[in-house]
Amino acid sequence: MHLAVNKTFLLVAHRRKKIEMVNLDNILNILKERRSMDFSGYRKAMLVRRIQKRIYTTRSKGITEYLDYLIENADELDNLIDVFTINVSRFFRNSLAFEYIAKIIIPDVFLNKAKENNKSLRIWSAGCSFGEEAYSMAIVINEFLRKEPVTINLNIFATDIDKKALARAVAGSYNIESIKKIKCGILTKYFKEDKGSYIIDDEIKKLVQFSFFDLINKNIAVPAQSIYGGFDIVLCRNVLIYFNPDHQKIIFNKLYNSLNKNGYLILGEAEVPIEGFKHKFRRENKFCKIYRKIG
Ligand SMILES: C[S@@+](CC[C@H](N)C(=O)[O-])C[C@H]1O[C@@H](n2cnc3c(N)ncnc32)[C@H](O)[C@@H]1O
């Protein structure tokens, strides 16, 4: 008897799971066809959780009703993309990592550039969201150059698949949440307050080039604007966590190939180099996820 109940339960659970997957595939196909965005490489559990959020917000009775709603309301496609592409970011997120970048990495990079008489510094913020990470890097470098003036051709590329986030990054206007971690001196030096928003200084804004770039597109290795890889520092933080292992591999290949020999790779706090890449990077600091490309 007990066994029979369990069997029935398993069958129902299995059917429900199957139905969920069919609906999930339908939803992903709609996004691909209508918005040219492919979310099939994202972790399924994460996508299902986000869809549930939209089901609740749109007051749909379930996944099937939500699917109809999605088909009939073009705006809902954008709302769904918004919840799939989690844009949470902040200036100087993981302050320890930024301390290490400012105190160790940037001086080391400039020292090596001087030794090699190399006057180009190239940085990539991959999955830049609203631009906080890329602008934080620009501020760190600007602070360094104020103390140690050298001529350098600085290129900071910042890319994302979320066009709305990119537009906000270009505008450079932030709310109080984004700027919470900024030290007072830096805040007053590089931001102007306007009716509760904090606008980044033009001097910093012009150092960063924002563009659309899909990290899981197998056909393109680096953002078009960057012409070729050759990056000294690549930041890809809090992006890999959203992808399944196959797609993490696609992304990691791009990160690895875009970096110069001895280049720095900076990951999010919950991220590490994946299988197949562990031996290609050396960890630089035991408290933050900062790695160096070996060889
Ligand atoms: C949580 S935010 C991370 C922002 C920043 N790197 C940080 O750590 O504060 C993740 C970003 O990755 C972007 N993203 C997701 N999938 C992507 C893809 N396939 N290609 C490029 N960016 C992607 C999202 O749009 C989002 O802006």
mmCIF file of C-alpha atoms and ligand atoms in Angstrom:
data_model
loop_
_atom_site.group_PDB
_atom_site.id
_atom_site.type_symbol
_atom_site.label_atom_id
_atom_site.label_comp_id
_atom_site.label_asym_id
_atom_site.label_seq_id
_atom_site.Cartn_x
_atom_site.Cartn_y
_atom_site.Cartn_z
ATOM 1 C CA MET A 1 0.000 0.000 0.000
ATOM 2 C CA HIS A 2 2.718 2.393 1.115
ATOM 3 C CA LEU A 3 4.710 1.480 -1.986
ATOM 4 C CA ALA A 4 1.691 2.118 -4.247
ATOM 5 C CA VAL A 5 1.163 5.622 -2.785
ATOM 6 C CA ASN A 6 4.813 6.410 -3.333
ATOM 7 C CA LYS A 7 4.610 5.147 -6.913
ATOM 8 C CA THR A 8 1.567 7.347 -7.649
ATOM 9 C CA PHE A 9 3.256 10.321 -6.026
ATOM 10 C CA LEU A 10 6.366 9.816 -8.128
ATOM 11 C CA LEU A 11 4.316 9.483 -11.309
ATOM 12 C CA VAL A 12 2.443 12.748 -10.619
ATOM 13 C CA ALA A 13 5.652 14.545 -9.696
ATOM 14 C CA HIS A 14 7.308 13.227 -12.848
ATOM 15 C CA ARG A 15 4.358 14.350 -15.023
ATOM 16 C CA ARG A 16 4.334 17.800 -13.392
ATOM 17 C CA LYS A 17 8.062 18.164 -13.965
ATOM 18 C CA LYS A 18 7.648 17.141 -17.594
ATOM 19 C CA ILE A 19 4.832 19.645 -18.080
ATOM 20 C CA GLU A 20 6.947 22.356 -16.474
ATOM 21 C CA MET A 21 9.850 21.566 -18.791
ATOM 22 C CA VAL A 22 7.616 21.618 -21.884
ATOM 23 C CA ASN A 23 6.250 25.017 -20.838
ATOM 24 C CA LEU A 24 9.709 26.282 -19.994
ATOM 25 C CA ASP A 25 10.945 25.249 -23.431
ATOM 26 C CA ASN A 26 7.951 27.036 -25.006
ATOM 27 C CA ILE A 27 8.732 30.194 -23.090
ATOM 28 C CA LEU A 28 12.407 30.060 -24.045
ATOM 29 C CA ASN A 29 11.469 29.524 -27.711
ATOM 30 C CA ILE A 30 9.185 32.572 -27.650
ATOM 31 C CA LEU A 31 11.999 34.725 -26.217
ATOM 32 C CA LYS A 32 14.376 33.397 -28.849
ATOM 33 C CA GLU A 33 11.982 33.999 -31.750
ATOM 34 C CA ARG A 34 10.618 37.371 -30.663
ATOM 35 C CA ARG A 35 13.557 38.951 -28.844
ATOM 36 C CA SER A 36 16.510 36.929 -30.244
ATOM 37 C CA MET A 37 17.564 36.066 -26.705
ATOM 38 C CA ASP A 38 18.639 32.528 -25.912
ATOM 39 C CA PHE A 39 18.282 31.566 -22.261
ATOM 40 C CA SER A 40 18.553 27.803 -22.825
ATOM 41 C CA GLY A 41 21.996 27.703 -21.177
ATOM 42 C CA TYR A 42 20.788 29.221 -17.901
ATOM 43 C CA ARG A 43 20.215 27.038 -14.855
ATOM 44 C CA LYS A 44 16.686 25.632 -15.205
ATOM 45 C CA ALA A 45 15.844 25.910 -11.492
ATOM 46 C CA MET A 46 16.700 29.616 -11.572
ATOM 47 C CA LEU A 47 14.532 30.207 -14.667
ATOM 48 C CA VAL A 48 11.571 28.338 -13.144
ATOM 49 C CA ARG A 49 11.849 30.423 -9.943
ATOM 50 C CA ARG A 50 11.869 33.649 -11.971
ATOM 51 C CA ILE A 51 8.880 32.560 -14.074
ATOM 52 C CA GLN A 52 6.995 31.764 -10.877
ATOM 53 C CA LYS A 53 7.652 35.338 -9.783
ATOM 54 C CA ARG A 54 6.088 36.629 -13.024
ATOM 55 C CA ILE A 55 3.145 34.189 -12.698
ATOM 56 C CA TYR A 56 2.475 35.681 -9.269
ATOM 57 C CA THR A 57 2.926 39.323 -10.390
ATOM 58 C CA THR A 58 0.687 38.915 -13.459
ATOM 59 C CA ARG A 59 -1.891 37.070 -11.321
ATOM 60 C CA SER A 60 -1.921 34.168 -13.742
ATOM 61 C CA LYS A 61 -3.484 30.949 -12.412
ATOM 62 C CA GLY A 62 -0.549 28.801 -13.464
ATOM 63 C CA ILE A 63 2.108 28.258 -16.077
ATOM 64 C CA THR A 64 -0.373 27.565 -18.918
ATOM 65 C CA GLU A 65 -2.322 30.762 -18.278
ATOM 66 C CA TYR A 66 0.954 32.670 -17.996
ATOM 67 C CA LEU A 67 2.085 31.249 -21.348
ATOM 68 C CA ASP A 68 -1.085 32.630 -22.986
ATOM 69 C CA TYR A 69 -0.514 35.974 -21.279
ATOM 70 C CA LEU A 70 3.064 36.052 -22.541
ATOM 71 C CA ILE A 71 1.973 35.331 -26.104
ATOM 72 C CA GLU A 72 -0.648 38.091 -26.045
ATOM 73 C CA ASN A 73 1.375 40.808 -24.236
ATOM 74 C CA ALA A 74 4.588 41.922 -25.899
ATOM 75 C CA ASP A 75 5.524 43.991 -22.808
ATOM 76 C CA GLU A 76 5.568 40.836 -20.710
ATOM 77 C CA LEU A 77 8.450 39.513 -22.830
ATOM 78 C CA ASP A 78 10.528 42.475 -21.633
ATOM 79 C CA ASN A 79 9.387 42.009 -18.032
ATOM 80 C CA LEU A 80 10.444 38.381 -18.205
ATOM 81 C CA ILE A 81 13.832 39.281 -19.702
ATOM 82 C CA ASP A 82 14.237 41.766 -16.839
ATOM 83 C CA VAL A 83 13.782 39.054 -14.209
ATOM 84 C CA PHE A 84 15.979 36.559 -16.091
ATOM 85 C CA THR A 85 18.885 38.991 -16.446
ATOM 86 C CA ILE A 86 19.478 39.797 -12.826
ATOM 87 C CA ASN A 87 21.172 43.179 -12.839
ATOM 88 C CA VAL A 88 22.054 43.565 -9.184
ATOM 89 C CA SER A 89 25.319 45.464 -8.941
ATOM 90 C CA ARG A 90 26.955 48.175 -6.916
ATOM 91 C CA PHE A 91 29.995 50.433 -7.055
ATOM 92 C CA PHE A 92 33.022 48.750 -5.447
ATOM 93 C CA ARG A 93 31.061 45.526 -4.897
ATOM 94 C CA ASN A 94 33.227 43.211 -2.736
ATOM 95 C CA SER A 95 35.280 46.055 -1.333
ATOM 96 C CA LEU A 96 38.181 43.741 -0.507
ATOM 97 C CA ALA A 97 38.555 42.828 -4.177
ATOM 98 C CA PHE A 98 38.636 46.507 -5.134
ATOM 99 C CA GLU A 99 41.189 47.255 -2.364
ATOM 100 C CA TYR A 100 43.370 44.508 -3.843
ATOM 101 C CA ILE A 101 42.887 45.851 -7.362
ATOM 102 C CA ALA A 102 43.812 49.386 -6.279
ATOM 103 C CA LYS A 103 46.740 48.505 -4.013
ATOM 104 C CA ILE A 104 48.302 45.501 -5.778
ATOM 105 C CA ILE A 105 47.005 44.853 -9.288
ATOM 106 C CA ILE A 106 47.003 48.338 -10.794
ATOM 107 C CA PRO A 107 50.507 49.264 -9.502
ATOM 108 C CA ASP A 108 51.788 45.866 -10.711
ATOM 109 C CA VAL A 109 50.206 46.270 -14.166
ATOM 110 C CA PHE A 110 51.646 49.779 -14.577
ATOM 111 C CA LEU A 111 55.088 48.644 -13.421
ATOM 112 C CA ASN A 112 55.112 45.878 -16.044
ATOM 113 C CA LYS A 113 53.836 48.244 -18.722
ATOM 114 C CA ALA A 114 56.718 50.617 -17.923
ATOM 115 C CA LYS A 115 59.259 47.759 -18.081
ATOM 116 C CA GLU A 116 57.930 46.658 -21.475
ATOM 117 C CA ASN A 117 57.491 50.242 -22.692
ATOM 118 C CA ASN A 118 53.896 49.283 -23.432
ATOM 119 C CA LYS A 119 51.498 52.235 -23.428
ATOM 120 C CA SER A 120 48.203 50.396 -23.733
ATOM 121 C CA LEU A 121 45.996 49.174 -20.884
ATOM 122 C CA ARG A 122 42.929 47.105 -21.785
ATOM 123 C CA ILE A 123 40.179 46.091 -19.394
ATOM 124 C CA TRP A 124 36.930 44.187 -19.978
ATOM 125 C CA SER A 125 33.925 44.127 -17.662
ATOM 126 C CA ALA A 126 31.898 41.157 -18.968
ATOM 127 C CA GLY A 127 28.281 41.206 -17.756
ATOM 128 C CA CYS A 128 28.558 44.827 -16.640
ATOM 129 C CA SER A 129 24.884 45.421 -15.785
ATOM 130 C CA PHE A 130 24.375 49.176 -15.144
ATOM 131 C CA GLY A 131 28.104 49.910 -15.393
ATOM 132 C CA GLU A 132 29.005 50.155 -11.693
ATOM 133 C CA GLU A 133 31.886 47.663 -12.012
ATOM 134 C CA ALA A 134 33.435 49.301 -15.101
ATOM 135 C CA TYR A 135 33.131 52.803 -13.639
ATOM 136 C CA SER A 136 34.626 51.571 -10.338
ATOM 137 C CA MET A 137 37.649 50.346 -12.322
ATOM 138 C CA ALA A 138 37.868 53.678 -14.152
ATOM 139 C CA ILE A 139 37.839 55.517 -10.805
ATOM 140 C CA VAL A 140 40.554 53.253 -9.353
ATOM 141 C CA ILE A 141 42.790 53.858 -12.383
ATOM 142 C CA ASN A 142 42.092 57.578 -12.387
ATOM 143 C CA GLU A 143 43.074 57.744 -8.700
ATOM 144 C CA PHE A 144 46.308 55.890 -9.475
ATOM 145 C CA LEU A 145 47.145 58.209 -12.375
ATOM 146 C CA ARG A 146 46.568 61.292 -10.221
ATOM 147 C CA LYS A 147 49.336 60.080 -7.920
ATOM 148 C CA GLU A 148 51.592 58.534 -10.564
ATOM 149 C CA PRO A 149 51.040 60.395 -13.807
ATOM 150 C CA VAL A 150 52.043 58.314 -16.846
ATOM 151 C CA THR A 151 50.865 58.402 -20.429
ATOM 152 C CA ILE A 152 48.645 55.430 -21.105
ATOM 153 C CA ASN A 153 46.104 54.574 -23.747
ATOM 154 C CA LEU A 154 43.318 53.245 -21.515
ATOM 155 C CA ASN A 155 40.463 51.175 -22.951
ATOM 156 C CA ILE A 156 37.739 49.905 -20.665
ATOM 157 C CA PHE A 157 35.131 47.818 -22.496
ATOM 158 C CA ALA A 158 31.941 46.949 -20.672
ATOM 159 C CA THR A 159 29.426 44.544 -22.185
ATOM 160 C CA ASP A 160 26.069 42.991 -21.395
ATOM 161 C CA ILE A 161 23.131 41.355 -23.169
ATOM 162 C CA ASP A 162 20.619 43.563 -21.442
ATOM 163 C CA LYS A 163 20.110 46.609 -23.672
ATOM 164 C CA LYS A 164 18.084 48.464 -21.051
ATOM 165 C CA ALA A 165 20.877 48.009 -18.518
ATOM 166 C CA LEU A 166 23.417 49.238 -21.082
ATOM 167 C CA ALA A 167 21.347 52.372 -21.747
ATOM 168 C CA ARG A 168 21.310 53.089 -18.010
ATOM 169 C CA ALA A 169 25.050 52.479 -17.816
ATOM 170 C CA VAL A 170 25.649 55.036 -20.565
ATOM 171 C CA ALA A 171 23.404 57.547 -18.739
ATOM 172 C CA GLY A 172 25.546 57.041 -15.610
ATOM 173 C CA SER A 173 22.853 57.989 -13.114
ATOM 174 C CA TYR A 174 22.550 55.917 -9.926
ATOM 175 C CA ASN A 175 20.351 55.568 -6.876
ATOM 176 C CA ILE A 176 21.512 55.458 -3.282
ATOM 177 C CA GLU A 177 21.704 51.614 -3.241
ATOM 178 C CA SER A 178 24.358 51.553 -5.979
ATOM 179 C CA ILE A 179 26.638 54.079 -4.328
ATOM 180 C CA LYS A 180 26.407 52.833 -0.715
ATOM 181 C CA LYS A 181 29.909 51.295 -0.715
ATOM 182 C CA ILE A 182 31.664 54.347 -2.111
ATOM 183 C CA LYS A 183 34.035 56.148 0.250
ATOM 184 C CA CYS A 184 32.967 59.695 0.994
ATOM 185 C CA GLY A 185 35.995 61.336 -0.670
ATOM 186 C CA ILE A 186 35.454 59.369 -3.884
ATOM 187 C CA LEU A 187 31.727 60.080 -3.895
ATOM 188 C CA THR A 188 32.172 63.836 -3.669
ATOM 189 C CA LYS A 189 35.012 63.811 -6.203
ATOM 190 C CA TYR A 190 33.324 61.736 -8.936
ATOM 191 C CA PHE A 191 29.559 62.176 -8.492
ATOM 192 C CA LYS A 192 27.096 65.030 -8.670
ATOM 193 C CA GLU A 193 23.842 64.734 -6.775
ATOM 194 C CA ASP A 194 20.685 65.641 -8.642
ATOM 195 C CA LYS A 195 17.276 65.158 -6.998
ATOM 196 C CA GLY A 196 18.292 61.979 -5.175
ATOM 197 C CA SER A 197 20.272 60.536 -8.119
ATOM 198 C CA TYR A 198 24.037 60.394 -8.297
ATOM 199 C CA ILE A 199 25.513 61.239 -11.694
ATOM 200 C CA ILE A 200 28.971 60.007 -12.564
ATOM 201 C CA ASP A 201 31.536 62.578 -13.642
ATOM 202 C CA ASP A 202 32.083 62.997 -17.402
ATOM 203 C CA GLU A 203 35.822 62.497 -16.945
ATOM 204 C CA ILE A 204 35.120 58.918 -15.751
ATOM 205 C CA LYS A 205 32.241 58.327 -18.150
ATOM 206 C CA LYS A 206 34.374 58.906 -21.213
ATOM 207 C CA LEU A 207 36.842 56.211 -20.114
ATOM 208 C CA VAL A 208 34.297 53.394 -20.556
ATOM 209 C CA GLN A 209 32.852 52.030 -23.809
ATOM 210 C CA PHE A 210 29.596 50.114 -23.376
ATOM 211 C CA SER A 211 28.322 47.631 -25.930
ATOM 212 C CA PHE A 212 26.030 44.652 -26.425
ATOM 213 C CA PHE A 213 27.775 41.311 -26.269
ATOM 214 C CA ASP A 214 26.347 37.854 -25.623
ATOM 215 C CA LEU A 215 28.837 35.792 -23.646
ATOM 216 C CA ILE A 216 27.289 32.504 -24.754
ATOM 217 C CA ASN A 217 27.244 33.245 -28.466
ATOM 218 C CA LYS A 218 29.637 30.621 -29.800
ATOM 219 C CA ASN A 219 30.404 32.545 -32.988
ATOM 220 C CA ILE A 220 31.909 35.699 -31.486
ATOM 221 C CA ALA A 221 34.971 35.613 -29.259
ATOM 222 C CA VAL A 222 35.282 39.190 -28.005
ATOM 223 C CA PRO A 223 33.128 42.339 -28.219
ATOM 224 C CA ALA A 224 33.338 43.844 -31.729
ATOM 225 C CA GLN A 225 34.497 47.226 -30.408
ATOM 226 C CA SER A 226 37.516 45.699 -28.737
ATOM 227 C CA ILE A 227 38.767 44.499 -32.183
ATOM 228 C CA TYR A 228 40.719 41.671 -30.582
ATOM 229 C CA GLY A 229 41.190 40.348 -27.056
ATOM 230 C CA GLY A 230 44.515 41.293 -25.532
ATOM 231 C CA PHE A 231 43.055 42.272 -22.170
ATOM 232 C CA ASP A 232 45.236 42.927 -19.131
ATOM 233 C CA ILE A 233 42.314 42.599 -16.719
ATOM 234 C CA VAL A 234 38.971 40.850 -17.224
ATOM 235 C CA LEU A 235 36.168 41.111 -14.690
ATOM 236 C CA CYS A 236 33.354 38.607 -15.019
ATOM 237 C CA ARG A 237 31.659 38.672 -11.667
ATOM 238 C CA ASN A 238 28.331 37.185 -10.657
ATOM 239 C CA VAL A 239 27.539 36.027 -14.193
ATOM 240 C CA LEU A 240 28.812 32.417 -14.387
ATOM 241 C CA ILE A 241 26.576 31.402 -11.470
ATOM 242 C CA TYR A 242 23.495 31.708 -13.682
ATOM 243 C CA PHE A 243 24.658 29.205 -16.313
ATOM 244 C CA ASN A 244 24.742 25.434 -16.590
ATOM 245 C CA PRO A 245 28.202 23.759 -16.804
ATOM 246 C CA ASP A 246 28.176 23.523 -20.646
ATOM 247 C CA HIS A 247 27.553 27.224 -21.028
ATOM 248 C CA GLN A 248 30.006 28.118 -18.264
ATOM 249 C CA LYS A 249 32.574 26.373 -20.447
ATOM 250 C CA ILE A 250 31.689 28.545 -23.470
ATOM 251 C CA ILE A 251 32.074 31.659 -21.315
ATOM 252 C CA PHE A 252 35.310 30.516 -19.691
ATOM 253 C CA ASN A 253 36.864 29.816 -23.086
ATOM 254 C CA LYS A 254 36.129 33.392 -24.099
ATOM 255 C CA LEU A 255 37.520 34.825 -20.876
ATOM 256 C CA TYR A 256 40.676 32.723 -21.137
ATOM 257 C CA ASN A 257 41.308 33.532 -24.800
ATOM 258 C CA SER A 258 40.670 37.243 -24.353
ATOM 259 C CA LEU A 259 43.301 37.580 -21.600
ATOM 260 C CA ASN A 260 46.959 38.437 -22.170
ATOM 261 C CA LYS A 261 49.656 36.183 -20.810
ATOM 262 C CA ASN A 262 49.769 36.832 -17.022
ATOM 263 C CA GLY A 263 46.505 38.774 -17.297
ATOM 264 C CA TYR A 264 44.211 39.071 -14.292
ATOM 265 C CA LEU A 265 40.792 37.408 -14.118
ATOM 266 C CA ILE A 266 38.419 38.662 -11.442
ATOM 267 C CA LEU A 267 35.410 36.500 -10.620
ATOM 268 C CA GLY A 268 32.470 36.909 -8.243
ATOM 269 C CA GLU A 269 32.732 35.714 -4.650
ATOM 270 C CA ALA A 270 30.835 32.474 -5.379
ATOM 271 C CA GLU A 271 32.733 31.669 -8.593
ATOM 272 C CA VAL A 272 35.927 29.745 -9.358
ATOM 273 C CA PRO A 273 37.633 28.608 -12.594
ATOM 274 C CA ILE A 274 35.694 25.618 -13.902
ATOM 275 C CA GLU A 275 37.004 22.099 -14.589
ATOM 276 C CA GLY A 276 39.478 22.168 -17.462
ATOM 277 C CA PHE A 277 40.620 25.703 -16.582
ATOM 278 C CA LYS A 278 41.727 25.288 -12.965
ATOM 279 C CA HIS A 279 45.357 24.594 -13.918
ATOM 280 C CA LYS A 280 45.389 27.524 -16.335
ATOM 281 C CA PHE A 281 44.968 30.104 -13.571
ATOM 282 C CA ARG A 282 46.805 30.842 -10.353
ATOM 283 C CA ARG A 283 44.867 32.282 -7.428
ATOM 284 C CA GLU A 284 46.389 35.587 -6.343
ATOM 285 C CA ASN A 285 44.603 36.291 -3.087
ATOM 286 C CA LYS A 286 43.029 33.850 -0.657
ATOM 287 C CA PHE A 287 40.252 36.244 0.398
ATOM 288 C CA CYS A 288 38.924 37.198 -3.024
ATOM 289 C CA LYS A 289 38.467 35.431 -6.348
ATOM 290 C CA ILE A 290 41.342 37.048 -8.205
ATOM 291 C CA TYR A 291 43.294 34.842 -10.606
ATOM 292 C CA ARG A 292 46.186 35.200 -12.986
ATOM 293 C CA LYS A 293 46.432 33.461 -16.338
ATOM 294 C CA ILE A 294 49.402 31.124 -16.236
ATOM 295 C CA GLY A 295 51.836 31.382 -19.119
HETATM 296 C C1 LIG B 1 24.299 40.120 -11.360
HETATM 297 S S1 LIG B 1 24.770 41.062 -12.736
HETATM 298 C C2 LIG B 1 26.502 41.272 -12.412
HETATM 299 C C3 LIG B 1 26.943 42.701 -12.552
HETATM 300 C C4 LIG B 1 28.408 42.948 -12.134
HETATM 301 N N1 LIG B 1 29.308 42.123 -12.896
HETATM 302 C C5 LIG B 1 28.583 42.722 -10.657
HETATM 303 O O1 LIG B 1 29.144 41.707 -10.257
HETATM 304 O O2 LIG B 1 28.161 43.574 -9.885
HETATM 305 C C6 LIG B 1 24.754 39.860 -14.052
HETATM 306 C C7 LIG B 1 24.770 40.498 -15.421
HETATM 307 O O3 LIG B 1 25.074 39.501 -16.392
HETATM 308 C C8 LIG B 1 24.343 39.810 -17.564
HETATM 309 N N2 LIG B 1 24.240 38.645 -18.431
HETATM 310 C C9 LIG B 1 23.430 37.571 -18.269
HETATM 311 N N3 LIG B 1 23.573 36.734 -19.300
HETATM 312 C C10 LIG B 1 24.498 37.270 -20.136
HETATM 313 C C11 LIG B 1 25.059 36.868 -21.370
HETATM 314 N N4 LIG B 1 24.680 35.741 -21.975
HETATM 315 N N5 LIG B 1 25.975 37.683 -21.951
HETATM 316 C C12 LIG B 1 26.338 38.833 -21.347
HETATM 317 N N6 LIG B 1 25.848 39.273 -20.173
HETATM 318 C C13 LIG B 1 24.929 38.490 -19.573
HETATM 319 C C14 LIG B 1 23.000 40.277 -17.021
HETATM 320 O O4 LIG B 1 22.280 41.010 -17.975
HETATM 321 C C15 LIG B 1 23.430 41.090 -15.802
HETATM 322 O O5 LIG B 1 23.543 42.446 -16.114
#
